[in-house]
mmCIF file of C-alpha atoms in Angstrom:
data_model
loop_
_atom_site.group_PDB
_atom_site.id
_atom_site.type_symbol
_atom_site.label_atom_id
_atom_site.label_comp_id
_atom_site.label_asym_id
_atom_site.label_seq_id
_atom_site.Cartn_x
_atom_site.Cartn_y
_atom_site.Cartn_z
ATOM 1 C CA UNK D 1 37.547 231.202 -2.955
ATOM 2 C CA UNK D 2 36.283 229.192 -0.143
ATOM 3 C CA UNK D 3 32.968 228.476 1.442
ATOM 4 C CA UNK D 4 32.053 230.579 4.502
ATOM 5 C CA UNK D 5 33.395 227.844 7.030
ATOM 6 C CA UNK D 6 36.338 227.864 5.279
ATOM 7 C CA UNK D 7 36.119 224.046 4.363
ATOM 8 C CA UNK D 8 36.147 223.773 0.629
ATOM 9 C CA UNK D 9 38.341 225.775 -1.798
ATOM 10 C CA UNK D 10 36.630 226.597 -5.160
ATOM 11 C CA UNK D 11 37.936 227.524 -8.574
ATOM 12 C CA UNK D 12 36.882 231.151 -9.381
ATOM 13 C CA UNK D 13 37.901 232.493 -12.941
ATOM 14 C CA UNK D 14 41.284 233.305 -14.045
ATOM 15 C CA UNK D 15 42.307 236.516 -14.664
ATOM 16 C CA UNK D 16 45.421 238.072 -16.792
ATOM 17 C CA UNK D 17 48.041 239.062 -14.602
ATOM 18 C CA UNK D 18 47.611 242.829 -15.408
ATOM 19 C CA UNK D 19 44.083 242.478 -14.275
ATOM 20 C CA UNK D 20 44.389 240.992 -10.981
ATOM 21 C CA UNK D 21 44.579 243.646 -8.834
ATOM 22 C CA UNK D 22 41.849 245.939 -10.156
ATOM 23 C CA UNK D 23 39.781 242.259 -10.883
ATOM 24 C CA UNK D 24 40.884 241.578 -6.489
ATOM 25 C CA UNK D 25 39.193 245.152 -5.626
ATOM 26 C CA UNK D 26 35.950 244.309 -7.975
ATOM 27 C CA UNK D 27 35.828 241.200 -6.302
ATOM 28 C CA UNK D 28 36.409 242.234 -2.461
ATOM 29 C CA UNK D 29 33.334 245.168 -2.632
ATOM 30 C CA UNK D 30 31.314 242.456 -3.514
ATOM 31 C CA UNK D 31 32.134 239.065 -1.435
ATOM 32 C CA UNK D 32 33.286 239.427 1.922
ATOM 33 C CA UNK D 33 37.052 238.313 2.047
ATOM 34 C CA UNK D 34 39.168 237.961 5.123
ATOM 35 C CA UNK D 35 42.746 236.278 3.397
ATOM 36 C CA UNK D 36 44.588 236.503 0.379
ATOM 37 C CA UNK D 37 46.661 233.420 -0.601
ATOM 38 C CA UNK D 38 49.228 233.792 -2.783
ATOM 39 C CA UNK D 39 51.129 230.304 -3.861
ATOM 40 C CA UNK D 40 55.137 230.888 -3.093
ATOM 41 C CA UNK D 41 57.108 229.967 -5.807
ATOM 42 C CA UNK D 42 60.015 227.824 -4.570
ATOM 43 C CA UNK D 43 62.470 225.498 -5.802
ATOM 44 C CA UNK D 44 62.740 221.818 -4.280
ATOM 45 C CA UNK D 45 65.722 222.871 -2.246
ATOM 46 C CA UNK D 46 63.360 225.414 -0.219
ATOM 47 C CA UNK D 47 64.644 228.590 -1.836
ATOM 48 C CA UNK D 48 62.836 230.910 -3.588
ATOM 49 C CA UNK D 49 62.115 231.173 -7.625
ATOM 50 C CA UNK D 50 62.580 233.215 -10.119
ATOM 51 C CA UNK D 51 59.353 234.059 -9.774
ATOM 52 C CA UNK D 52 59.701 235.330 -6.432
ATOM 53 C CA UNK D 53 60.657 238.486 -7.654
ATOM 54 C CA UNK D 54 57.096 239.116 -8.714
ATOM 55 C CA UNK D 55 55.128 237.847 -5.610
ATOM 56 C CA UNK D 56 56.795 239.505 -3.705
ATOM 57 C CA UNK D 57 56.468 243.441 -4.968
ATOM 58 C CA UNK D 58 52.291 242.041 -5.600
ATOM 59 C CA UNK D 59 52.390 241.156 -1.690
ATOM 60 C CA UNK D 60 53.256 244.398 -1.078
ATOM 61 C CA UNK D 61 50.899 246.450 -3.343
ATOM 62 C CA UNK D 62 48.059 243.978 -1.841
ATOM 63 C CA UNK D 63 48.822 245.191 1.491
ATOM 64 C CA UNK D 64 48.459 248.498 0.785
ATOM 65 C CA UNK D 65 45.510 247.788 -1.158
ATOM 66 C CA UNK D 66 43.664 246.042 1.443
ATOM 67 C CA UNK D 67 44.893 246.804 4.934
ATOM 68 C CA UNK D 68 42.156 244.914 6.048
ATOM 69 C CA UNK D 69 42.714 241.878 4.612
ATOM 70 C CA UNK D 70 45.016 239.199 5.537
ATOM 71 C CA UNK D 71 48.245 238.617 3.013
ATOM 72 C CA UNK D 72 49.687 235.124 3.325
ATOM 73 C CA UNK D 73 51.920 232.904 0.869
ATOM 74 C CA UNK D 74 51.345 229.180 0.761
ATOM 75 C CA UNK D 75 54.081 226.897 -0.863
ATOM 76 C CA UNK D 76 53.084 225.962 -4.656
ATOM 77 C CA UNK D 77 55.682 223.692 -5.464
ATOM 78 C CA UNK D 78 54.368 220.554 -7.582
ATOM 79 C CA UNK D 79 51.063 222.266 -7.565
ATOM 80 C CA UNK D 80 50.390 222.215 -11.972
ATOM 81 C CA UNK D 81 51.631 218.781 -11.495
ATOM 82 C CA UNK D 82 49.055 218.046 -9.009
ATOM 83 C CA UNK D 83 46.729 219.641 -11.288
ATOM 84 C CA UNK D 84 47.497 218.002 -14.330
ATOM 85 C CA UNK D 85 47.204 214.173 -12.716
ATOM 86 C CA UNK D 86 43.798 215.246 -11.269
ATOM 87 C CA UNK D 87 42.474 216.503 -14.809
ATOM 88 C CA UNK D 88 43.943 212.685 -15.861
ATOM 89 C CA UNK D 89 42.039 211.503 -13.413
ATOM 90 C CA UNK D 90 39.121 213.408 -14.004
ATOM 91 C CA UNK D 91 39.104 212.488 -17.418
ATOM 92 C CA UNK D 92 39.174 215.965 -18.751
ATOM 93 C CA UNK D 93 40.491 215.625 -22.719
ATOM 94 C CA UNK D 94 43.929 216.478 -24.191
ATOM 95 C CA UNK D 95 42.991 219.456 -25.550
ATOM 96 C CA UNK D 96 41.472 221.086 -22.815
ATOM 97 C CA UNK D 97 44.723 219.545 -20.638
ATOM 98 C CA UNK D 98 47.011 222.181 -22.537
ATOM 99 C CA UNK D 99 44.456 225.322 -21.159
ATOM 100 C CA UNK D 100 47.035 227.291 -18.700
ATOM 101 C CA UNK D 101 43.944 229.207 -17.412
ATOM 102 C CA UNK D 102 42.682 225.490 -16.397
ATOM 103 C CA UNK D 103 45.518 224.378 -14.909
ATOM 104 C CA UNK D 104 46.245 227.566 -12.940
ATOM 105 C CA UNK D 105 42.922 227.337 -12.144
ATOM 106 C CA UNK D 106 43.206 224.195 -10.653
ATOM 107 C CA UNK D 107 45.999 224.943 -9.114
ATOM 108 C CA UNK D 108 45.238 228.021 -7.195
ATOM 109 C CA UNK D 109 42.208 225.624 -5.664
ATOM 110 C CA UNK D 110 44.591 223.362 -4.833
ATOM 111 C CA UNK D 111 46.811 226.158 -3.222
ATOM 112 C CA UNK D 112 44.107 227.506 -1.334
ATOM 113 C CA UNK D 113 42.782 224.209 -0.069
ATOM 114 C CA UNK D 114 46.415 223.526 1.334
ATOM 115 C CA UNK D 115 46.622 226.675 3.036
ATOM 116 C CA UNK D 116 43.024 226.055 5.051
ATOM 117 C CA UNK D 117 43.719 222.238 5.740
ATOM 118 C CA UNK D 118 47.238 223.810 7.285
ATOM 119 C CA UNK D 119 45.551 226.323 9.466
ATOM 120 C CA UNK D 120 42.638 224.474 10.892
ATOM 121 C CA UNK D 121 44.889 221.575 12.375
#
């Protein structure tokens, strides 16, 4: 999530994948939410992932979940790798270095924070 200006992207908890979209309309009566990011899973050559196949069919059942709100992708490539240097850097231990939730976590701030830097230019 972001901060009303749209400045800072924030970490907000992670949630199973079958949970997301019921945890997205929990979420949505209660903040006020414009834009949905989604990271796009790509390969280094541009195209699209395996993983693609999933993002896409969850883009679609999030736009006709919330025709209100914005659906956008944002590229994730590198993104855990991003997010594992800045644990390193942040000095966060070993053990808590192997927590997926933490480093998807992490990552989907970092995704978000890409996606506002790239549209207020």
């Amino acid at each position: 999530m972001s901060d009303p200006l749209r400045i800072i992207a924030n970490g907000l908890e992670t949630v199973p994948t079958k949970e997301l979209e019921r945890w997205l309309v929990s979420y949505c009566q209660k903040e006020e939410v414009s834009t949905i990011v989604l990271g796009k899973p790509s390969k280094m050559d541009n195209t699209p992932s395996d993983t693609w196949r999933f993002i896409e069919p969850l883009a679609a059942r999030l736009r006709r979940a919330f025709p209100d709100k914005e659906i956008v992708f944002y590229d994730e490539r590198l993104t855990s790798v991003i997010a594992h240097q800045t644990m390193l850097a942040s000095g966060i231990g070993k053990m808590a270095r192997r927590d997926r939730a933490l480093v998807d976590k992490i990552s989907a701030t970092i995704i978000l924070q890409g996606y506002m830097e790239s549209v207020s230019r």
